[in-house]
XYZ file of C-alpha atoms in Angstrom:
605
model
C 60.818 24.355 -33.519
C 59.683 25.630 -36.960
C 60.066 29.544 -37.960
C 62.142 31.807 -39.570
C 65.624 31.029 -38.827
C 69.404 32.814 -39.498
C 71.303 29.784 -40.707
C 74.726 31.067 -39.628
C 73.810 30.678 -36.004
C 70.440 28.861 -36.397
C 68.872 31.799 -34.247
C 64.951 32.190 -34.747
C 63.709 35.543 -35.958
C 60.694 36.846 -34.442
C 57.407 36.871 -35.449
C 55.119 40.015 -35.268
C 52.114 39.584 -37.182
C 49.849 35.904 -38.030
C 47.448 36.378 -40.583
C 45.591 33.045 -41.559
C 42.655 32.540 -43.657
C 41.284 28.878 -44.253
C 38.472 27.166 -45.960
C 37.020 24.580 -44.870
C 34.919 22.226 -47.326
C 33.731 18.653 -46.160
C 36.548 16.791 -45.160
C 39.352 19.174 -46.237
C 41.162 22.383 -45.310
C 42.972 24.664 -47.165
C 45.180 27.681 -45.258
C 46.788 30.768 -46.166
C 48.924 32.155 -43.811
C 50.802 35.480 -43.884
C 53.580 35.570 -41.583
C 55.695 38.914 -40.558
C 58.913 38.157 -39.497
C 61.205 40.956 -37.636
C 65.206 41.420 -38.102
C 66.816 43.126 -34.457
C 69.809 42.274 -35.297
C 72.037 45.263 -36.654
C 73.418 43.628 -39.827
C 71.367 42.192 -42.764
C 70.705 38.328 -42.352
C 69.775 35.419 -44.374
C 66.325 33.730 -43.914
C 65.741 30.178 -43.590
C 61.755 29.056 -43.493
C 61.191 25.821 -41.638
C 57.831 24.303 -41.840
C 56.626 20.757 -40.539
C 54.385 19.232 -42.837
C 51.714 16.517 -41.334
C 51.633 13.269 -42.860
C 48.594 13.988 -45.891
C 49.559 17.595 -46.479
C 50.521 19.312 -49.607
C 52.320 22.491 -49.735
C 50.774 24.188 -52.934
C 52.025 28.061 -52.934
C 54.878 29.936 -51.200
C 56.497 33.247 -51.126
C 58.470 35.420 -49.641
C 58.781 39.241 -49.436
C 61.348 41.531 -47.945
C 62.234 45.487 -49.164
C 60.140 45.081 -52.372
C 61.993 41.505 -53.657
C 59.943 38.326 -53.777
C 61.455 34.922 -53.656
C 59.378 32.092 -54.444
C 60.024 28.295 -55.386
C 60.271 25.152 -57.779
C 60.016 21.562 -57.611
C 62.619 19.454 -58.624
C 63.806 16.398 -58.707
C 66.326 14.823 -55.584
C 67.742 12.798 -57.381
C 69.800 16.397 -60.156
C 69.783 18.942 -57.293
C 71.299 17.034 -54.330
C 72.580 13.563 -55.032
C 75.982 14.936 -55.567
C 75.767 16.852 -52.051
C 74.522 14.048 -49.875
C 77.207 11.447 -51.177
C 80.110 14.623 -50.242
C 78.188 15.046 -46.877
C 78.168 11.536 -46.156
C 74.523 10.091 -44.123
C 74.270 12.761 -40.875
C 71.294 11.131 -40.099
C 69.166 12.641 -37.347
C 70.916 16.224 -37.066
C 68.465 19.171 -35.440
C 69.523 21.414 -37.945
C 69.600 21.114 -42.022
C 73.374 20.631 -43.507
C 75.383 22.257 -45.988
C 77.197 20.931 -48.610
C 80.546 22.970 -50.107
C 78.306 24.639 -52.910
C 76.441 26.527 -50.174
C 72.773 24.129 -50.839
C 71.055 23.668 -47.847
C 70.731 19.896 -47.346
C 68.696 17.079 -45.539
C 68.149 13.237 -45.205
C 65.106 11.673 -46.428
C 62.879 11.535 -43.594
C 63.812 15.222 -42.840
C 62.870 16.124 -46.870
C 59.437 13.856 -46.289
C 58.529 15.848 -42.757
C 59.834 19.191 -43.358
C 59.807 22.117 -45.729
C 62.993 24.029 -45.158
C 63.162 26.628 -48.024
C 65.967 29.823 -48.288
C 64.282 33.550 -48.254
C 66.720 35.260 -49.023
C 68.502 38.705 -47.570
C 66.292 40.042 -44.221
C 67.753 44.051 -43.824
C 68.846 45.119 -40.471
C 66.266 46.072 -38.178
C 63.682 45.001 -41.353
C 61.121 42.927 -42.137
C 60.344 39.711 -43.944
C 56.493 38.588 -45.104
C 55.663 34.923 -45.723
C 52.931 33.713 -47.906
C 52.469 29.837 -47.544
C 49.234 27.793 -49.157
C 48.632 24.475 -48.191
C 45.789 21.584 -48.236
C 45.242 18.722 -45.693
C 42.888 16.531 -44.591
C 40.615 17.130 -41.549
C 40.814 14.105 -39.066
C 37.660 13.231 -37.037
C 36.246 11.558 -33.698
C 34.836 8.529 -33.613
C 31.414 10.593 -33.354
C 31.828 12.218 -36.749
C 32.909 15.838 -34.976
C 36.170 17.343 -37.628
C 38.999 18.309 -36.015
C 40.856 21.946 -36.945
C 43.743 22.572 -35.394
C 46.465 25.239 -36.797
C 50.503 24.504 -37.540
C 51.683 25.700 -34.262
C 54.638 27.676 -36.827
C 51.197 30.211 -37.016
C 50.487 30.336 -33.705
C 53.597 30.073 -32.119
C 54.161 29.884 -28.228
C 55.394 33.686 -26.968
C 57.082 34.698 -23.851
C 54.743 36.801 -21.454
C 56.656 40.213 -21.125
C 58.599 40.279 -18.036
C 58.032 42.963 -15.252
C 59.271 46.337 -16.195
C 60.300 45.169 -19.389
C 58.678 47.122 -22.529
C 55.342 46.213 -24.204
C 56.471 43.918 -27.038
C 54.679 44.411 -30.866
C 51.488 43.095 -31.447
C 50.831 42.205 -27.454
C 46.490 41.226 -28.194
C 45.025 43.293 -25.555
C 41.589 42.524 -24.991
C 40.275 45.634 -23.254
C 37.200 47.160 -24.866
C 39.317 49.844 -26.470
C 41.827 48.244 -27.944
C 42.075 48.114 -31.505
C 44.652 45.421 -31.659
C 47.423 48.590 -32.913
C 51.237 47.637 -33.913
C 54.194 49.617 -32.694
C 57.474 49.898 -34.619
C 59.694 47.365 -33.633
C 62.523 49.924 -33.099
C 60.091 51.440 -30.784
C 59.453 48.580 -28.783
C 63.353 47.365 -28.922
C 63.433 44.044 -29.177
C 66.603 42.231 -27.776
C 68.522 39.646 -29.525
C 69.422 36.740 -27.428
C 71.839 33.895 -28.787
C 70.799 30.377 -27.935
C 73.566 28.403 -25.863
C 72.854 25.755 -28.202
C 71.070 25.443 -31.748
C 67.655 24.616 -31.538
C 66.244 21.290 -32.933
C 64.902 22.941 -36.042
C 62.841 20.255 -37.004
C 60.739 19.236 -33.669
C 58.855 20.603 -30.869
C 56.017 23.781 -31.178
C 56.885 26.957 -32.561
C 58.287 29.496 -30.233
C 58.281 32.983 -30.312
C 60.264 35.592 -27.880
C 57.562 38.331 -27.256
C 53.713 38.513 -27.943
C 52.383 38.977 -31.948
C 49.032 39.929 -33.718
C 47.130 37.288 -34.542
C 44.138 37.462 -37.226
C 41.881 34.526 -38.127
C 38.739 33.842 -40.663
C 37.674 30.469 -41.436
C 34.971 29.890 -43.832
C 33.165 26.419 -43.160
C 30.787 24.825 -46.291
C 30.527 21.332 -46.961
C 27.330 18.814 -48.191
C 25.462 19.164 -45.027
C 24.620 22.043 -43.035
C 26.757 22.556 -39.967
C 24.743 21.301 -36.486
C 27.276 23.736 -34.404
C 31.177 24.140 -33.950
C 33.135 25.118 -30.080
C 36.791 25.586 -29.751
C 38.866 24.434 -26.295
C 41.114 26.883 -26.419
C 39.353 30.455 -27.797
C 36.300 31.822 -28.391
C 34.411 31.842 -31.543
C 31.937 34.228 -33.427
C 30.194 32.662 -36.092
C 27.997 34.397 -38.537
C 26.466 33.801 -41.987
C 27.814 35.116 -44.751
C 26.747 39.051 -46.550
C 23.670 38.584 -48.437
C 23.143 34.489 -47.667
C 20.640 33.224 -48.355
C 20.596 29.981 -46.169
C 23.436 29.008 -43.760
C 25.077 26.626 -46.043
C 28.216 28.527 -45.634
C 29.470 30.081 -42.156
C 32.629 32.687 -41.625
C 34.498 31.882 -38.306
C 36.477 34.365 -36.487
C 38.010 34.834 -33.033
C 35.233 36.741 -30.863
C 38.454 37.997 -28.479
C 41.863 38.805 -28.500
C 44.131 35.734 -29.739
C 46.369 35.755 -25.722
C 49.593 34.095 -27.474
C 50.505 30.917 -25.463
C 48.334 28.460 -27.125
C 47.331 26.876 -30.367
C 44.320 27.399 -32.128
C 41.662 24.611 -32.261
C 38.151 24.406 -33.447
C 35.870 21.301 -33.311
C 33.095 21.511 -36.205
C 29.842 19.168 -35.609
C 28.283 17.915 -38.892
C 24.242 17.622 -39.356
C 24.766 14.625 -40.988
C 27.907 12.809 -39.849
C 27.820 9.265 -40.660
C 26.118 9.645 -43.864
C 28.268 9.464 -46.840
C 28.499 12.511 -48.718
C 29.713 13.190 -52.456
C 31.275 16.326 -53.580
C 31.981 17.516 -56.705
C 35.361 19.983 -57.125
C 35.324 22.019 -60.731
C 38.315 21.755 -62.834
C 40.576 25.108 -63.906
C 39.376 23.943 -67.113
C 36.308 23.468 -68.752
C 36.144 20.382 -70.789
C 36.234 21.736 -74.645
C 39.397 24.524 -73.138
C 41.123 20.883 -71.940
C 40.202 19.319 -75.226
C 41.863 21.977 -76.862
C 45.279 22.027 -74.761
C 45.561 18.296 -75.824
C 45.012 19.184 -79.181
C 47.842 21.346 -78.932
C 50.422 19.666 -77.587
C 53.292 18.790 -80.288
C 53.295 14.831 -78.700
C 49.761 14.519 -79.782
C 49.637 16.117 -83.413
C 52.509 13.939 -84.057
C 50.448 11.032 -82.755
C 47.160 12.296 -84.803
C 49.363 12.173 -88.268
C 50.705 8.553 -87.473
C 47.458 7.326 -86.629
C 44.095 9.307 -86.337
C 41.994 6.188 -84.739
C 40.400 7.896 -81.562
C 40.909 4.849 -79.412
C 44.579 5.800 -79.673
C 44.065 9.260 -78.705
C 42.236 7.863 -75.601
C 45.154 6.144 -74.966
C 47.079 9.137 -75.123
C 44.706 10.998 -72.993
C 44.543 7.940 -70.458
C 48.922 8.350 -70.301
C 48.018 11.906 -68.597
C 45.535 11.424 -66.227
C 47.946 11.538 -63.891
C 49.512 14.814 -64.595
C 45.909 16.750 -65.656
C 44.111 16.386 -62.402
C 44.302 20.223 -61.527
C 42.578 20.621 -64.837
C 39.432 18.420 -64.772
C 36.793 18.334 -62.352
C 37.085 15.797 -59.221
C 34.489 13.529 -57.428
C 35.237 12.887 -53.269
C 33.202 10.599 -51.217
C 33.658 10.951 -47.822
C 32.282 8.525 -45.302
C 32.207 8.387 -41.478
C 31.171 4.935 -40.319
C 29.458 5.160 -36.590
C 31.052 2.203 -35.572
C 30.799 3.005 -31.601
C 27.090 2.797 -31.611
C 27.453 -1.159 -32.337
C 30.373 -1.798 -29.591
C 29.477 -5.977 -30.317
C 31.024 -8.353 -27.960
C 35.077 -9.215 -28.179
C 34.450 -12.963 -28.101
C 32.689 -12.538 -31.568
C 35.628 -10.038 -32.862
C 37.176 -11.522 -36.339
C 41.076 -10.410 -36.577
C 44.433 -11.650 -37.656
C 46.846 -10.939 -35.311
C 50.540 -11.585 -35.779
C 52.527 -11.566 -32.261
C 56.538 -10.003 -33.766
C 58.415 -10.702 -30.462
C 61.892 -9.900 -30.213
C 64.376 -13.016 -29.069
C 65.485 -10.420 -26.369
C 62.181 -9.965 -24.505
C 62.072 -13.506 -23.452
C 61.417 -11.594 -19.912
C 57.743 -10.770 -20.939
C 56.670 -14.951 -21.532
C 54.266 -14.207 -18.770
C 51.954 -11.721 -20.812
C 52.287 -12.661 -24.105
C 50.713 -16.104 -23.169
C 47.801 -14.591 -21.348
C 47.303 -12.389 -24.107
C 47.184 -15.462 -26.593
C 44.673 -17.369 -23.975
C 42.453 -14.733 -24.414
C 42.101 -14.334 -28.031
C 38.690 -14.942 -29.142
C 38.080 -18.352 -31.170
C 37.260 -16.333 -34.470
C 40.370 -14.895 -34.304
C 43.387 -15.593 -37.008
C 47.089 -15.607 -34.820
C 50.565 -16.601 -35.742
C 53.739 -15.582 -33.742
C 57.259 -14.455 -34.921
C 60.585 -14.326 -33.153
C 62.785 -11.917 -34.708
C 66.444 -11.191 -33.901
C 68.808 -10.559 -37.067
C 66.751 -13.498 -38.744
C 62.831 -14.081 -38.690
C 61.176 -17.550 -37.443
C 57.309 -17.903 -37.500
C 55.501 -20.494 -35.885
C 53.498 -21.376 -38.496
C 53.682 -20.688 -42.129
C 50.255 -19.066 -42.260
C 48.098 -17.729 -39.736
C 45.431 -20.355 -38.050
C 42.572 -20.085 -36.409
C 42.801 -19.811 -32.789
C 41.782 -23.075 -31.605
C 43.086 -24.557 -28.077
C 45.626 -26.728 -30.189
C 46.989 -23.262 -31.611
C 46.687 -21.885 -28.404
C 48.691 -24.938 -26.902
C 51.610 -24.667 -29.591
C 52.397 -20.748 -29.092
C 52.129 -21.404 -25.944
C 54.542 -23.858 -25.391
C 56.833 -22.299 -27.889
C 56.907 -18.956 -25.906
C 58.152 -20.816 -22.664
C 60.806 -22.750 -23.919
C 61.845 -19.013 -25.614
C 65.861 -18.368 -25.128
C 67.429 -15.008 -25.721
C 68.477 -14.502 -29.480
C 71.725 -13.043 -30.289
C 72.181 -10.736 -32.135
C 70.682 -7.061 -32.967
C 67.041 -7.461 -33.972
C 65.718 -6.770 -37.497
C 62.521 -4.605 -37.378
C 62.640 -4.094 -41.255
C 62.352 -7.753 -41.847
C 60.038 -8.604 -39.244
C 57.646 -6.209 -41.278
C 58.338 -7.310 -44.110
C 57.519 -10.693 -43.163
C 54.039 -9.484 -41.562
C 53.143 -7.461 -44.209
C 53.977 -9.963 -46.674
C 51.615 -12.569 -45.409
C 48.395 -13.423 -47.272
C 45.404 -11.366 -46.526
C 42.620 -13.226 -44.828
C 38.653 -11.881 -45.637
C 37.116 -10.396 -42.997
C 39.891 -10.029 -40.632
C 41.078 -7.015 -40.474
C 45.255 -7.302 -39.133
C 46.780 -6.196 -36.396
C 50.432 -6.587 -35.240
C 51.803 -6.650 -32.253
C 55.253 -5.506 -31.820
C 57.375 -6.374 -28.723
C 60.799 -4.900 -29.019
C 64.147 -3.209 -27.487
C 65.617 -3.178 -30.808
C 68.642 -0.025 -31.099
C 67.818 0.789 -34.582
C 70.575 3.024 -36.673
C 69.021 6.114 -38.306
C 68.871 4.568 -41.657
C 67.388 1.494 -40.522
C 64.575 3.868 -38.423
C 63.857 5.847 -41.764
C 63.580 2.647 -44.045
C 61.400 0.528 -41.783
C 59.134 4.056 -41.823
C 59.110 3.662 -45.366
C 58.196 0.456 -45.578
C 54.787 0.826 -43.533
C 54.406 4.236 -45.501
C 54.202 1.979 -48.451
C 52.070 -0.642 -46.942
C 49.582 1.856 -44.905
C 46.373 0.564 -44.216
C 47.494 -2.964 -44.473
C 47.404 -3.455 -40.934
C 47.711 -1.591 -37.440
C 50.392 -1.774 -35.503
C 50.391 -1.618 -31.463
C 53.995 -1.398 -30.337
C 55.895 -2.205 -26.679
C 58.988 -0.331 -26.728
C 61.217 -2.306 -24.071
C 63.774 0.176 -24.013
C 64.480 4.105 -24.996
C 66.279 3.838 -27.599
C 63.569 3.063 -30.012
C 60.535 4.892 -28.739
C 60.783 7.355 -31.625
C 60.911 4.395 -34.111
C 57.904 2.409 -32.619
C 55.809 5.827 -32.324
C 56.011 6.620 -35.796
C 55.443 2.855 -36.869
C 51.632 3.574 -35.096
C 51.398 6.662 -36.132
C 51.555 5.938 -39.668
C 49.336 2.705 -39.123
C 46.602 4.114 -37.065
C 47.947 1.839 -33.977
C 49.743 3.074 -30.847
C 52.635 2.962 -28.965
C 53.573 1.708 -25.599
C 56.120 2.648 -23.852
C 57.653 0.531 -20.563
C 59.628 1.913 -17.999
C 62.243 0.277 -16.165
C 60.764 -2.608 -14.110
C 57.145 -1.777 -15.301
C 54.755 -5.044 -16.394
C 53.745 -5.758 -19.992
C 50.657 -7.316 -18.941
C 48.423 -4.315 -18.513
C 49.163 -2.464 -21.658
C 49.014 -5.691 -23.702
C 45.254 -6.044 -22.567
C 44.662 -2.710 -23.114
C 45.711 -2.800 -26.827
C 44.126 -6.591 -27.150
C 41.198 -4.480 -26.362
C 41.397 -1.876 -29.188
C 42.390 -4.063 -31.882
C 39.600 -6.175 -31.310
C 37.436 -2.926 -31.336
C 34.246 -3.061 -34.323
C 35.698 -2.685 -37.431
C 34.376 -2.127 -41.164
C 36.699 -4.579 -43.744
C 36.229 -5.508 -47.318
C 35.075 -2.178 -48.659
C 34.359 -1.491 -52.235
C 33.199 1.600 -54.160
C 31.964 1.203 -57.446
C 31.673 4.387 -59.699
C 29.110 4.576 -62.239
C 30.035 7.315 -64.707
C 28.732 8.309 -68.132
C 30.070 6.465 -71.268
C 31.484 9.632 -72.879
C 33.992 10.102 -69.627
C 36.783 7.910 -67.788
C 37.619 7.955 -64.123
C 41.150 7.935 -62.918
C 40.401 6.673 -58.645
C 42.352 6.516 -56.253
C 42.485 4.702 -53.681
C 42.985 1.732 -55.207
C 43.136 -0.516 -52.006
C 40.430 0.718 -49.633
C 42.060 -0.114 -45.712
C 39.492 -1.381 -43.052
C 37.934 1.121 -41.103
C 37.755 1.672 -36.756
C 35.849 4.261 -34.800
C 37.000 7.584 -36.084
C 38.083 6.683 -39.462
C 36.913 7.992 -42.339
C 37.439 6.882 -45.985
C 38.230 9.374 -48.795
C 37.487 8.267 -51.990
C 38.263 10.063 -55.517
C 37.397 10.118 -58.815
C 38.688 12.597 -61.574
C 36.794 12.864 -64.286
C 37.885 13.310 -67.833
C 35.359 13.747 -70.833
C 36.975 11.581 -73.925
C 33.952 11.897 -76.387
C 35.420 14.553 -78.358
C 38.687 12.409 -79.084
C 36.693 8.916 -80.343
C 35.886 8.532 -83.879
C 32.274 8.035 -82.876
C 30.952 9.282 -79.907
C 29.530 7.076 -77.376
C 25.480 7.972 -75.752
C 25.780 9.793 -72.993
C 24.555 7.866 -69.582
C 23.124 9.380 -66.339
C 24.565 11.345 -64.233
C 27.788 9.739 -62.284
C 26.761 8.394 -58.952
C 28.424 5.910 -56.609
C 27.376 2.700 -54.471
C 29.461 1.837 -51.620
C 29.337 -1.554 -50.034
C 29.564 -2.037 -46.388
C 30.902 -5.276 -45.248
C 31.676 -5.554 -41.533
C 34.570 -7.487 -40.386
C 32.439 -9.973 -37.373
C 29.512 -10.103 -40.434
C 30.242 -10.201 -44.147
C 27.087 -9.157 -45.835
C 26.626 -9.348 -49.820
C 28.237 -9.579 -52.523
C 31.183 -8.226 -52.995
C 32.960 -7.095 -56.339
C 36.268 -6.815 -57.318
C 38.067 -3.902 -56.394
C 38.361 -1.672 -60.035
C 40.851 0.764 -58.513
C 42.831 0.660 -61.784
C 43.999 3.959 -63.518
C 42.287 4.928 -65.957
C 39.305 2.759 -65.666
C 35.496 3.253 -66.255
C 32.616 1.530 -65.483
């Protein structure tokens, strides 16, 4: 439950005013929120910010602002400012609420650092106020029909209370008669009460809550490379309208058209004109190209380099070494591309896919499903199976094809299956998996079939692990017991799979045909982008391994672009314009040639 928070009793303060302003611009949304937070209490309190970051976001501005003081924050790295605290706290993995160590810092594990922004404000006054400012930038996910998907951190729009009979109107309640003008009482005015929780909250989990009703304000603006075919919301209602003094549509402001009522999120679903088409954008640097020049030139590291040696191509070296850490300052390419993969479902018995069957020496109570599941693989397919308990043991040494002497072999090995002792080893079965040779053209999948018990640490390294490896394959995982639902959702989340969970006494067998049936859904594999870009400039891209594509996918490709003509001894002719050529390969097809994958830093072509 993220928020404002007093850390001596973990109590949430409440929220009275929301005031968010986003940009939308192709595939990516940037928000600025300004959050007032109220004090009841009659004694000055510290403030504790808690906000959950999704997976791709990136927390770029933050302050704070209470009786005139502003508190804002730095970067550094985990390794100086906590190392020493975390080996006095010991692990206290998996607490609801952040630690401290004996110097006072407020400290958490590593996959509460990775999934959570907990920041100190500073001193709240009693019966005061507190204004956040927080700037972030994420990336919009989309349907499988091209339609983005907005929806707000619920910390903005957090759930309220409705006001209980006879009790008094609480600040910022959004009436949405025709006179209201959305006004703000005091808060001593509307006397808030204080209520202790029985028990502290989880801090890090579960929506946003707030006690009593706020103000909410919103104002979107929406521009990308097409024009916008129309935009609905399930849960308010919109106005839309073209900017002052537009002169074409290009560019749309969104606001509510009523009252925001306070016990729901906001969400807004934009339709593109043009939403399988790829698109390339082109973001300007904060500096032009002869004011970057010129910050090279004066940086004491190169001078000292220019009166060793003065040969440009070792200058572009130089240059090339901060690519890395200049990105802000140069201007960026994105492609974005939505593949409409749904309007060609194909048949499954012409589906090309690895899959790798990671079955867990306890779940020798399944045999049953598993082998109908391998029967009715199609014959194009690539399988291989794995029994896992605290050591691995494939099948095979390399996936086959799925011919009715495979077939016969996994078959046979999964009935003469006997329960493994031992605790199984999820971090080495993925390993394994992930560690097999790629195949062309078949995209893989995993199947997971587990009741493993993992520890904390062994939940948060495995998640690692496939954070490291995303895109390398899905995962679709059967959680045979509770105690590692939480591990075996976030393994699909962060592979684009899902999770399955079984209750006691339920059947395998019709979940593991419904997931045979997405994995073997139509797919786009083997993609490459090749970026053509003048001879006086070099491309740092990323990514440099381009994942295989499903319905609703999208791929995101960038390409910063730094002009290196003024450091060579003799300038190169300037080429064209940069443009890019993206091959589409599908995974039951191959089509064309296909180049190597120049993902390399610093590269250009």
């Amino acid at each position: 439950m993220p928020g404002l928070y007093c850390p001596t009793s973990w109590t949430p303060l409440p929220l009275t005013d929301s005031c968010v302003r986003a940009y939308a611009k192709g595939p990516c949304l940037s928000l600025r929120a300004r959050l007032t937070y109220h004090n009841p209490q009659p004694q000055p309190v510290d403030g504790v910010f808690v906000y959950p970051l999704a997976e791709a976001e990136v927390v770029s501005g933050f302050e704070a602002e209470a009786a005139g003081r502003r508190v804002s924050f730095q970067l550094h790295s985990r390794r100086r400012s906590q190392a020493a605290c975390c080996r006095a706290l010991g692990p206290g993995l998996g607490t609801s609420t952040p630690r401290r160590c004996t110097q006072g810092h407020l400290v958490l594990d590593l996959a509460q650092a990775r999934s959570t922004l907990v920041l100190p404000t500073g001193l709240v006054a009693a019966a005061g106020t507190m204004t956040v400012t927080l700037c972030s930038s994420r990336e919009l996910p989309s349907r499988p029909d091209g339609v983005m998907h907005v929806a707000l951190p619920t910390v903005f729009t957090p759930l309220a209370q409705p006001n209980l009979p006879g009790s008094p109107r609480s600040p910022g309640l959004c009436d949405d008669s025709p006179t209201s003008c959305f006004g703000v009482s005091s808060p001593e005015e509307e006397r808030l009460t204080w209520e202790q929780p029985a028990a502290p909250p989880d801090v890090f989990s579960g929506p946003a809550r707030c006690p009593a009703p706020y103000t909410f304000s919103f104002e979107m603006l929406v521009t990308g490379p097409c024009l916008l075919a129309g935009l609905e919301s399930p849960s308010h209602a919109l106005r839309a309208d073209a900017l002052p003094h537009a002169s074409s549509a290009a560019t749309i402001c969104v606001t509510l058209a009523e009252g925001h009522p306070c016990d729901r999120a906001l969400e807004i679903l934009l339709y593109p004109s043009e939403p399988h088409q790829p698109h390339l954008m082109l973001e300007a640097g904060s500096l032009s190209s002869a004011e970057y020049e010129a910050r090279v030139r004066a940086r004491h590291d190169f001078q000292r380099l220019q009166q060793r040696d003065s040969d440009g191509e070792r200058q572009v070296w130089f240059l090339k070494r901060r690519f890395h850490k200049d990105i802000m300052l140069n201007p960026v390419l994105v492609l974005n591309f939505c593949p409409d993969l749904s309007s060609k479902p194909g048949h499954l018995n012409t589906a090309t896919r690895e899959l790798l069957f990671l079955l867990d020496g306890g779940g020798a109570g399944h045999k049953d499903a598993i082998i109908l599941a391998v029967k009715s693989l199609p014959a194009q397919t690539l399988v291989n199976l794995a029994i896992f308990g605290p050591l691995v043991q494939p099948l095979f040494p390399e996936s086959r094809p799925c011919s009715d002497d495979t077939v016969q072999l996994i078959c046979q090995s999964i009935e003469t299956l006997q329960t493994v002792s031992g605790p199984p080893d999820v971090l080495a079965v993925l390993d394994w998996a992930l560690g097999q040779p790629q195949h062309r053209a078949h995209p893989r999948q995993l199947f997971l079939i587990t009741a493993a018990s993992p520890l904390a640490a062994t939940t948060h390294r495995a998640l690692e692990f496939m954070r490291r490896h995303r895109g390398a394959a899905r995962c679709f995982s059967f959680a045979l017991a509770p105690a590692c639902h939480q591990l075996l959702h976030d393994l699909s989340v962060l592979s684009r799979g899902q999770a399955y969970f079984l209750r006691p006494g339920e059947r395998l067998q019709p979940k593991l045909v419904q997931a045979l049936r997405k994995a073997l859904e139509p797919a786009l594999s083997d993609i490459s982008v090749d970026w053509f870009v003048p001879d006086a400039v070099e491309a740092l891209l990323t990514p440099r391994e381009i994942p295989a594509l499903y319905p609703g996918d999208k791929l995101l490709g960038y390409c910063s672009l730094f002009r290196v003509d003024g450091f060579r001894s003799h300038a190169p002719r300037v080429g064209r314009l940069a443009y890019c050529r993206l091959f589409q390969v599908f995974a039951k097809n191959p089509i064309g040639p296909q180049r190597p994958r120049e993902h390399a830093l610093g590269s250009s072509w």
